[in-house]
PDB file of C-alpha atoms and ligand atoms in Angstrom:
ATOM      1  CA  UNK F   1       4.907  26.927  72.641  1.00 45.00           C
ATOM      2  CA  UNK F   2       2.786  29.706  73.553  1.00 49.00           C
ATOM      3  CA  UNK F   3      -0.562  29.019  72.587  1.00 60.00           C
ATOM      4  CA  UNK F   4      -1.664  26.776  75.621  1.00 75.00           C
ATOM      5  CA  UNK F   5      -5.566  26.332  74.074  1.00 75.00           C
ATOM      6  CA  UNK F   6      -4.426  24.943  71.345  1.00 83.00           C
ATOM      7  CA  UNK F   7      -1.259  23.156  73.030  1.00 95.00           C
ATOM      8  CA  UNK F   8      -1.330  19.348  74.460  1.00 97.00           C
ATOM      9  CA  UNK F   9       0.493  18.674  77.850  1.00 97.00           C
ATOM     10  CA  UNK F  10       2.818  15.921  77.733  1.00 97.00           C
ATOM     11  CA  UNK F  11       5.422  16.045  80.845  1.00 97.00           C
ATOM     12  CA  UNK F  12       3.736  17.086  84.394  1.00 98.00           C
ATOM     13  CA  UNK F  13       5.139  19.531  86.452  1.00 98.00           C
ATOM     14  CA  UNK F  14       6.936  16.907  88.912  1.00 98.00           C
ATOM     15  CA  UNK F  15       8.340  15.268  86.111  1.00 98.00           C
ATOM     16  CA  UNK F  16      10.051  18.389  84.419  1.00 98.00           C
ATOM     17  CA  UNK F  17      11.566  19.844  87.877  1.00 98.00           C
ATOM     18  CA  UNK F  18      12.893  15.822  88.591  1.00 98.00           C
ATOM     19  CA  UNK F  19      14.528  15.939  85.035  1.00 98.00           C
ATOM     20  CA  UNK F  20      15.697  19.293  85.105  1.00 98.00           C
ATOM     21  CA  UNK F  21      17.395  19.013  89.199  1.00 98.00           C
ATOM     22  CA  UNK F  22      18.396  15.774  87.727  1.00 98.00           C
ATOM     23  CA  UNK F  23      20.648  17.393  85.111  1.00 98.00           C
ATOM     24  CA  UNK F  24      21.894  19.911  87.566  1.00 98.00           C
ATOM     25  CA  UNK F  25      23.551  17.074  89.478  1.00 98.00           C
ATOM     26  CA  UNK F  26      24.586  14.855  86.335  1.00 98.00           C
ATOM     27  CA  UNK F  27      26.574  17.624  85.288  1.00 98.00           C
ATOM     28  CA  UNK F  28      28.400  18.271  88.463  1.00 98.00           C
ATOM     29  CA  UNK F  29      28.951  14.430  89.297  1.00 98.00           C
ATOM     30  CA  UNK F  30      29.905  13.615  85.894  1.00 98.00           C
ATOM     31  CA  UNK F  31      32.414  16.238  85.421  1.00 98.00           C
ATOM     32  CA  UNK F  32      33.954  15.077  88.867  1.00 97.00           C
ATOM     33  CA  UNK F  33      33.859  11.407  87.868  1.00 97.00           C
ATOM     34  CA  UNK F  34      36.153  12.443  84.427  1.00 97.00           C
ATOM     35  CA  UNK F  35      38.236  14.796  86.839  1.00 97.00           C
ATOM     36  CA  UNK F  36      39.191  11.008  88.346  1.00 95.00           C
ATOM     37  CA  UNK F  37      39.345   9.143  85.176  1.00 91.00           C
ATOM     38  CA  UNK F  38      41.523  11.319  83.185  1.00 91.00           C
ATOM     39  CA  UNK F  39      44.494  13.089  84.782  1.00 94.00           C
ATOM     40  CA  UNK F  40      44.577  15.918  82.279  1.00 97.00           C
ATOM     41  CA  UNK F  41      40.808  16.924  83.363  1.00 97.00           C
ATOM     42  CA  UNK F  42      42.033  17.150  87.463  1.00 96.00           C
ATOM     43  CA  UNK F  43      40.653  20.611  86.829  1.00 97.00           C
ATOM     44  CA  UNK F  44      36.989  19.914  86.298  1.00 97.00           C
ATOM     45  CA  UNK F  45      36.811  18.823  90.336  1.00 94.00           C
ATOM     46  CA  UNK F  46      36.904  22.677  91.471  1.00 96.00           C
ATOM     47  CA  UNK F  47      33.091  22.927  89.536  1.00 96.00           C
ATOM     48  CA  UNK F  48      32.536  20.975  92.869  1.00 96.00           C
ATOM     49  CA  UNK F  49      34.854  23.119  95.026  1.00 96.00           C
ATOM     50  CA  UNK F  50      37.896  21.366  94.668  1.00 96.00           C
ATOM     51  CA  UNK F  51      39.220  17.774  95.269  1.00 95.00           C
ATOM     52  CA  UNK F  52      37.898  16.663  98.827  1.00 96.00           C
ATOM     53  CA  UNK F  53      34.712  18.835  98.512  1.00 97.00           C
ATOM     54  CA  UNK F  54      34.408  16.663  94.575  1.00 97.00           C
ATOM     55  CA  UNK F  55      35.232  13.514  96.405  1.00 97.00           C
ATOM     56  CA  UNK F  56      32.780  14.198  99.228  1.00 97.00           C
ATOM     57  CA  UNK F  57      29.510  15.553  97.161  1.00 98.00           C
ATOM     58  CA  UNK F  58      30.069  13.149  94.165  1.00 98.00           C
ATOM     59  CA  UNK F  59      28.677   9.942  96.003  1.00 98.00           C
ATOM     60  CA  UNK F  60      25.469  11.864  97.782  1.00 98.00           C
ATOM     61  CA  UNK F  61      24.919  13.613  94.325  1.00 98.00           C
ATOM     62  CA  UNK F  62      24.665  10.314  93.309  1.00 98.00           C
ATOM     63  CA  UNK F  63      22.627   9.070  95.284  1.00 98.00           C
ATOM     64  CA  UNK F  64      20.026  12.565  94.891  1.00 98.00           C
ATOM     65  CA  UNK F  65      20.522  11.481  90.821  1.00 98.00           C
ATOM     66  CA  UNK F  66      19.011   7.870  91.637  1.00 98.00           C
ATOM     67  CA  UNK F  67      16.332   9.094  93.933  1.00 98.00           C
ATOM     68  CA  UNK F  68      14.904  11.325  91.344  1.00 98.00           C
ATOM     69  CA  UNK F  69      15.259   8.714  88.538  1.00 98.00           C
ATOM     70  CA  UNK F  70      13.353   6.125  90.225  1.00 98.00           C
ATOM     71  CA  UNK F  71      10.632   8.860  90.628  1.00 98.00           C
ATOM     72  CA  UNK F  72      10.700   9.306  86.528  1.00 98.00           C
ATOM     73  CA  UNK F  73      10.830   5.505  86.270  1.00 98.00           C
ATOM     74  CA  UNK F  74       7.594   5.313  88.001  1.00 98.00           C
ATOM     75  CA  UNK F  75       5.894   7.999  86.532  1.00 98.00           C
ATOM     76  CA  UNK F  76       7.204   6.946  82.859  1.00 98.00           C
ATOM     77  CA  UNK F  77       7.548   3.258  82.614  1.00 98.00           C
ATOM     78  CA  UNK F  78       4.116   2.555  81.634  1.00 98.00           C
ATOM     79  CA  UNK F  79       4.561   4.769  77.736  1.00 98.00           C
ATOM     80  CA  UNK F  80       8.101   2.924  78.007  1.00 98.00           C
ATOM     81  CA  UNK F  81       7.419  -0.635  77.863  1.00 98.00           C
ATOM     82  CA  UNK F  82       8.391  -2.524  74.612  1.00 97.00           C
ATOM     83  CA  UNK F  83       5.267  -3.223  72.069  1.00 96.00           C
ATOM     84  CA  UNK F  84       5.290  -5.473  69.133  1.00 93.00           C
ATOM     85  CA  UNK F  85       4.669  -2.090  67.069  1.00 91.00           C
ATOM     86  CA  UNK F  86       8.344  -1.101  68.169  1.00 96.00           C
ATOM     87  CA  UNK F  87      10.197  -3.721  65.979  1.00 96.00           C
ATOM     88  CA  UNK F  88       8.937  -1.192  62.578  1.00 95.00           C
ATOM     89  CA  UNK F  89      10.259   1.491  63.941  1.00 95.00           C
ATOM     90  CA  UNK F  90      13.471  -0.619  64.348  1.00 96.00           C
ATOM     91  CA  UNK F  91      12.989  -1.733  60.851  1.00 96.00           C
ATOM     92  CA  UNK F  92      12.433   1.676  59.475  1.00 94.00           C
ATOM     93  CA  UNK F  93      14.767   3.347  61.312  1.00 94.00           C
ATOM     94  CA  UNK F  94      16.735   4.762  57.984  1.00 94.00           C
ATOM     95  CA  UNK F  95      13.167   6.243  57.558  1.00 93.00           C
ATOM     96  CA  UNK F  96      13.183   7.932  60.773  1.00 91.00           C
ATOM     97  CA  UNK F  97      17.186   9.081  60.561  1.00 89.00           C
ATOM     98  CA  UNK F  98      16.112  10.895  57.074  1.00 90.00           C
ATOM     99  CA  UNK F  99      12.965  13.004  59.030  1.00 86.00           C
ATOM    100  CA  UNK F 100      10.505  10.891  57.475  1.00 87.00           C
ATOM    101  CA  UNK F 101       7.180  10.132  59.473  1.00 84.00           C
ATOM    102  CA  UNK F 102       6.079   6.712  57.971  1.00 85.00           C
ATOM    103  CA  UNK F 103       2.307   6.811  59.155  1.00 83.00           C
ATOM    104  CA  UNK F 104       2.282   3.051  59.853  1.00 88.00           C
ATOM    105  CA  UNK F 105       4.787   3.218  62.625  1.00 92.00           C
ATOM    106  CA  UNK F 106       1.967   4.783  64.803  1.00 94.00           C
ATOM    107  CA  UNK F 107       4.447   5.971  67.398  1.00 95.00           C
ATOM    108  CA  UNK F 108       3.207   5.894  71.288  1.00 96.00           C
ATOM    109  CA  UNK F 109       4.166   8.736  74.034  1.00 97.00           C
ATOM    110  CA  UNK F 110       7.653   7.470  73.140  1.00 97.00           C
ATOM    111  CA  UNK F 111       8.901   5.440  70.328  1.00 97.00           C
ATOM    112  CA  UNK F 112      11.110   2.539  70.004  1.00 97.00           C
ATOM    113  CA  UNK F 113      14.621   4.354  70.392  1.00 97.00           C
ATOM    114  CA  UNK F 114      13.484   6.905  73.238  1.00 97.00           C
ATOM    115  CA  UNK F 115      12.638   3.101  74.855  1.00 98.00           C
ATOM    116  CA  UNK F 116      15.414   1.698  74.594  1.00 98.00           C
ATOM    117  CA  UNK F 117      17.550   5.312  76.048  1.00 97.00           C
ATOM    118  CA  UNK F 118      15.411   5.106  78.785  1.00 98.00           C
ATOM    119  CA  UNK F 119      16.068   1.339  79.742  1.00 98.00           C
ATOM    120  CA  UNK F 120      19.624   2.280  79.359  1.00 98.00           C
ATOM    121  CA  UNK F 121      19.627   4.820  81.543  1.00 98.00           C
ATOM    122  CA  UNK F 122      17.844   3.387  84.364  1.00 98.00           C
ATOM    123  CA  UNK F 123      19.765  -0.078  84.258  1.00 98.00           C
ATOM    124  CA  UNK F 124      23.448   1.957  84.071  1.00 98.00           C
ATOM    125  CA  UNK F 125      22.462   4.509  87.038  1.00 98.00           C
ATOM    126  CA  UNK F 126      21.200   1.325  88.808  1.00 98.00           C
ATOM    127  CA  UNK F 127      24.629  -0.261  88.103  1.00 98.00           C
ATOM    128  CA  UNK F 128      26.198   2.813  89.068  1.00 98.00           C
ATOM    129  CA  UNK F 129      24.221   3.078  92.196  1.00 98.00           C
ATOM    130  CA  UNK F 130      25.164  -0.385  93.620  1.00 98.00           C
ATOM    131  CA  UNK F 131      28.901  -0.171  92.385  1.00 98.00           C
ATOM    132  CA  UNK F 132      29.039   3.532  93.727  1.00 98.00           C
ATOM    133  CA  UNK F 133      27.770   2.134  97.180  1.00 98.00           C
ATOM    134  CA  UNK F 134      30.717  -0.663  97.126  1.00 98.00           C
ATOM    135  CA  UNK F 135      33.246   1.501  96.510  1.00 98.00           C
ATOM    136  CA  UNK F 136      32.046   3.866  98.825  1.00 98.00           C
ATOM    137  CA  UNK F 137      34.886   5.157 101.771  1.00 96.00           C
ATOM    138  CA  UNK F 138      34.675   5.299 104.724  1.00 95.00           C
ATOM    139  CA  UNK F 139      30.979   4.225 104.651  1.00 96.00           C
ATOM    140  CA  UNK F 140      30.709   0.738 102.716  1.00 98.00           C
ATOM    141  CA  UNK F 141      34.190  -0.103 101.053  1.00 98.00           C
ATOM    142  CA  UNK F 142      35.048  -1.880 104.563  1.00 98.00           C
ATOM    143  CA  UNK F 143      32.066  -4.348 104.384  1.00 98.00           C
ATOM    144  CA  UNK F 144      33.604  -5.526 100.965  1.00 98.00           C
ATOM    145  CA  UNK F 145      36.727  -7.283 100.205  1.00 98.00           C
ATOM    146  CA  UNK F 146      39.587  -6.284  97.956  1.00 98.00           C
ATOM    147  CA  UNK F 147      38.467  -8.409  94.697  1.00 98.00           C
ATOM    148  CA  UNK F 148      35.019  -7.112  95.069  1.00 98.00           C
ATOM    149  CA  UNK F 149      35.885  -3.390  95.176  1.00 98.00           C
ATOM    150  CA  UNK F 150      37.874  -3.932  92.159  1.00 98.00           C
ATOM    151  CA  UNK F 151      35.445  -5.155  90.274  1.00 98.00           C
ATOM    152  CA  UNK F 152      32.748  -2.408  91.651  1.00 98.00           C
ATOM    153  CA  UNK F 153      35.558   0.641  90.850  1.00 98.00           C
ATOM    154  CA  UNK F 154      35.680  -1.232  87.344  1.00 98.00           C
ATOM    155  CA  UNK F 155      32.230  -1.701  86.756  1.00 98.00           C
ATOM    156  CA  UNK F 156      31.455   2.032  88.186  1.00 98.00           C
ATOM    157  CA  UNK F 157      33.922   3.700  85.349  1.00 97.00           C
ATOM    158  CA  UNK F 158      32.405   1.781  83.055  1.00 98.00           C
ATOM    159  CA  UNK F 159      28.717   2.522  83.583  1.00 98.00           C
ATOM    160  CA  UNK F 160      29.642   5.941  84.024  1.00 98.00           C
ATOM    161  CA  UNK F 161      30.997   6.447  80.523  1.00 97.00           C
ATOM    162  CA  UNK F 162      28.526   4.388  78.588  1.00 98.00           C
ATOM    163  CA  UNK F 163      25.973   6.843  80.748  1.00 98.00           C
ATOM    164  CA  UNK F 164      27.528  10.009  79.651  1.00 98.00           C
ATOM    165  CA  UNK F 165      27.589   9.036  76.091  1.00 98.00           C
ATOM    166  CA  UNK F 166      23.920   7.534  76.183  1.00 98.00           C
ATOM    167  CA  UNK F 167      22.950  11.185  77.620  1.00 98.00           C
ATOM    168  CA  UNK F 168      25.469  12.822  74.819  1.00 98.00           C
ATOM    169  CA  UNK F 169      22.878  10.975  72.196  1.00 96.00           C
ATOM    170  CA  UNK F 170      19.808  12.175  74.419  1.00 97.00           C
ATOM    171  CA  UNK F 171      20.770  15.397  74.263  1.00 97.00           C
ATOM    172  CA  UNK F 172      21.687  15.414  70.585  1.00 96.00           C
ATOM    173  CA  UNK F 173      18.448  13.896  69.327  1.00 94.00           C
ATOM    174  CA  UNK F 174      16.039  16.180  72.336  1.00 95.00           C
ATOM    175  CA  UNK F 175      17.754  19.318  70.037  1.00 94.00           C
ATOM    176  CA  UNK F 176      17.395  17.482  66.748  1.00 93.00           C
ATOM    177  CA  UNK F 177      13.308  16.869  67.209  1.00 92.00           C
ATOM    178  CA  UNK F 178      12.533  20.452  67.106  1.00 91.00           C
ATOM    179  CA  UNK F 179       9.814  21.103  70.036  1.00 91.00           C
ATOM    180  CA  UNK F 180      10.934  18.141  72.349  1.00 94.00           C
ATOM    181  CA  UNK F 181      12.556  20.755  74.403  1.00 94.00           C
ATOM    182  CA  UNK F 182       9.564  22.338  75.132  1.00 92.00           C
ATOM    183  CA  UNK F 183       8.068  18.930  76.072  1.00 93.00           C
ATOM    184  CA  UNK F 184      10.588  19.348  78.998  1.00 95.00           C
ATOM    185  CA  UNK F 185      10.606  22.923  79.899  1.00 96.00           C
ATOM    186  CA  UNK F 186       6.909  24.112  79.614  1.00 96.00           C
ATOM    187  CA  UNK F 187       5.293  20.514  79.419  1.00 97.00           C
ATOM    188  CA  UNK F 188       3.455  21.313  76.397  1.00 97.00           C
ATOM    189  CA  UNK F 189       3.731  20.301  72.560  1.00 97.00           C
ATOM    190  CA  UNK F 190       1.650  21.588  69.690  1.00 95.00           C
ATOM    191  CA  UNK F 191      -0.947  19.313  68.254  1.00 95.00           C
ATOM    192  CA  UNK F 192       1.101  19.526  64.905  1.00 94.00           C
ATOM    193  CA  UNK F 193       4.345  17.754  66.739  1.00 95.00           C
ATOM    194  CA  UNK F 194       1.918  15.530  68.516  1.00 96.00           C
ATOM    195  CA  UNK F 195       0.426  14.018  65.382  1.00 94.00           C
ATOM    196  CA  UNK F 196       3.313  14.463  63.667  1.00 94.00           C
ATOM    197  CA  UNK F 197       6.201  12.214  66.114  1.00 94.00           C
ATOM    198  CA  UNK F 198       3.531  10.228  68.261  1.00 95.00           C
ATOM    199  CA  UNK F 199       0.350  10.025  66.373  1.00 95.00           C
ATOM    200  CA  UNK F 200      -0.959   7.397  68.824  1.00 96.00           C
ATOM    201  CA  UNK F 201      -0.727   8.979  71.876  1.00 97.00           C
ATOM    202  CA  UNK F 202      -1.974  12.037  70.198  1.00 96.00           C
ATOM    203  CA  UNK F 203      -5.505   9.884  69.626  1.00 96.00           C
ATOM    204  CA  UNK F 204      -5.005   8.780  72.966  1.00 95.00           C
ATOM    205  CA  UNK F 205      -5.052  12.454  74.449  1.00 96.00           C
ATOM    206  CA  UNK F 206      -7.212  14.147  71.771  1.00 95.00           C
ATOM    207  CA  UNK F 207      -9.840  11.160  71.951  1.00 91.00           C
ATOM    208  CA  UNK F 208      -9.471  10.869  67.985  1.00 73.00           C
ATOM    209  CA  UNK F 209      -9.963   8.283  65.887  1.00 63.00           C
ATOM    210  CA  UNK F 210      -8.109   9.001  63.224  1.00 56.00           C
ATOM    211  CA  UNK F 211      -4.732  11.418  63.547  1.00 46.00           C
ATOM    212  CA  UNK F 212      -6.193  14.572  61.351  1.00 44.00           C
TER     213      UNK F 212
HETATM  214  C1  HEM I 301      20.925  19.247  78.859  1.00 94.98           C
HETATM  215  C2  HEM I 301      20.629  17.979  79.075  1.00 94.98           C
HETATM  216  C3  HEM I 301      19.312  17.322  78.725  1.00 94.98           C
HETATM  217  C4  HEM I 301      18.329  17.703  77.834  1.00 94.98           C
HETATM  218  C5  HEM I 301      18.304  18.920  76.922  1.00 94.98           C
HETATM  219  C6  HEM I 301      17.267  16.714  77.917  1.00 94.98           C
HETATM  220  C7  HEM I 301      16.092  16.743  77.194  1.00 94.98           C
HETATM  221  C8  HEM I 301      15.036  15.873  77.337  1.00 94.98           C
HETATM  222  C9  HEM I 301      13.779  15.965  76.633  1.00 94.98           C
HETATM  223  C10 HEM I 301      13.440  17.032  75.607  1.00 94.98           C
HETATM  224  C11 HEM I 301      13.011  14.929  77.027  1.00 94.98           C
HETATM  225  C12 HEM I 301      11.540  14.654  76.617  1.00 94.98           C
HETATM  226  C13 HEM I 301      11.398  13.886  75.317  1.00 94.98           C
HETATM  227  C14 HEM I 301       9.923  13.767  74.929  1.00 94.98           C
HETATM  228  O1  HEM I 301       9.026  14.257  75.606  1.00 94.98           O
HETATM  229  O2  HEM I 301       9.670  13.149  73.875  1.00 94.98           O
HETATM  230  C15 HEM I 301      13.761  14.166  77.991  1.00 94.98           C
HETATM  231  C16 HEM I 301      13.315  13.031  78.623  1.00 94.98           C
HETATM  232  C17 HEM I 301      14.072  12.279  79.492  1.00 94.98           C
HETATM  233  N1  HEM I 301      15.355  12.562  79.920  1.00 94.98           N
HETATM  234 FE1  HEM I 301      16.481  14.162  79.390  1.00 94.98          FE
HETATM  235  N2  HEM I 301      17.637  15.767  78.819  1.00 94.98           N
HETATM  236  C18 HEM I 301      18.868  16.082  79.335  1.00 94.98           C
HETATM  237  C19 HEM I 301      19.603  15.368  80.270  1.00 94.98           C
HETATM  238  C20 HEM I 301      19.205  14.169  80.829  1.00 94.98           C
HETATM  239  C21 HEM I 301      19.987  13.384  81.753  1.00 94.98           C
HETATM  240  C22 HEM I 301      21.383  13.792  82.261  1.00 94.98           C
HETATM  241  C23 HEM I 301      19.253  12.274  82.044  1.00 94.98           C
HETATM  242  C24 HEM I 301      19.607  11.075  82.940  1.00 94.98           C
HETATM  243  C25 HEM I 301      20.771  10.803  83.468  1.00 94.98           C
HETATM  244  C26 HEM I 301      17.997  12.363  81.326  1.00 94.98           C
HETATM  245  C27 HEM I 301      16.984  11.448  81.391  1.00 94.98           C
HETATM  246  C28 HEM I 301      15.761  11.545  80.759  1.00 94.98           C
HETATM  247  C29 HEM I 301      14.701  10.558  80.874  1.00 94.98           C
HETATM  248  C30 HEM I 301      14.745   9.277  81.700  1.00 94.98           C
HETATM  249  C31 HEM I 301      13.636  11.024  80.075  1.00 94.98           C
HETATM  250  C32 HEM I 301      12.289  10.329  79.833  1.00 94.98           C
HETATM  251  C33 HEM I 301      12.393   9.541  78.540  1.00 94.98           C
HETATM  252  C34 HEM I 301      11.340   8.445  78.409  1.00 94.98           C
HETATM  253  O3  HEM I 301      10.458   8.325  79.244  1.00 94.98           O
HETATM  254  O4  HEM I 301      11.442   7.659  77.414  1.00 94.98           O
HETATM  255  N3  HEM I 301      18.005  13.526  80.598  1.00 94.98           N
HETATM  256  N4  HEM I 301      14.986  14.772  78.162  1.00 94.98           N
END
């Protein structure tokens, strides 16, 4: 997206550099989390500079990975809260999987599935935030007893996988939409994708009535 006159900006400044420091430290705490899950992966713990340096920067990654989250939640959850409009897209979503753009959905900033990815992600790094801080030696694993770090260590692998292959999808579909990467990385989408994937937020911006 070059041409800025003619471009709309949809992601702030604050947002993108949150999303994009975000990934930097999903990456490296999610490759140390699998070099713990699987023993075959040990290797992927020296991307953090081996295993204590992994075990020590994981948990305070973590915690950097919430922090800017909750920022995006507060900037984002207004375009992310479910509307009565969201059940087509549900209903058409066949439609949607084929590249169609069915004019009566009248997609928002974000539409139905983008929604529901972003509930998922902040409820699973809020799960992963309070089992991460049970489980957390030498610091809070003493305040809890045995049974209850059990369930946190369970309930941490869990959330962790269903979060990497949530962000697997994210990443899959923010290639497949062509331009949604620029959303991200300069801020700005043509009109054309505007009216095209979110015609109602494209009035909204534009002041339009109709989406021409
Ligand atoms: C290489 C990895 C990634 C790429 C290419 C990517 C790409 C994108 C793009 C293009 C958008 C904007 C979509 C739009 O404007 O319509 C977006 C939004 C977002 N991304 Fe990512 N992302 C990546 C990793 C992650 C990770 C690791 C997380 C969280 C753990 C994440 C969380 C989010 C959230 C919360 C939003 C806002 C969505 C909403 O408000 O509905 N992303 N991403």
């Amino acid at each position: 997206m070059n041409n800025r006159q003619n471009a709309l900006l949809r992601t702030t400044y604050a947002v993108r550099m949150s999303h994009w420091l975000m990934v930097i430290c999903f990456f490296f705490v999610a490759m140390s989390g699998l070099s713990w899950f699987f023993p075959s992966l040990n290797w992927l713990n020296s991307l953090l500079g081996g295993p204590q340096l992994a075990r020590i920067l994981h948990p305070f990654m973590g915690v950097v990975i919430f922090v800017l989250l909750t920022f995006m939640f507060i900037r984002l959850v207004r375009y992310n809260l479910p509307e009565a409009n969201d059940l087509k897209w549900f209903a058409d979503i066949g439609g949607v999987l084929k590249g169609e753009h069915n004019e009566e959905l009248d997609t928002g900033k974000y539409n139905a599935g983008q929604k529901v990815l972003f509930w998922g992600i902040m409820g699973l790094i809020t799960l992963l935030l309070i089992s991460g801080v049970v489980i957390w030696r030498p610091w809070f694993a003493h305040l809890f007893e045995i049974p209850v770090i059990r369930i946190g260590l369970f309930v941490h692998a869990l959330a962790g996988v269903l979060l990497m292959l949530l962000i697997i999808g994210h990443i899959y579909l923010a290639f497949w939409v062509k331009g949604s990467i620029d959303s991200m990385s300069s801020g700005y989408v043509s009109r054309k994708w505007a009216r095209t994937h979110h015609p109602s937020w494209y009035r909204q911006v534009t002041g339009k009535k109709d989406a021409q």
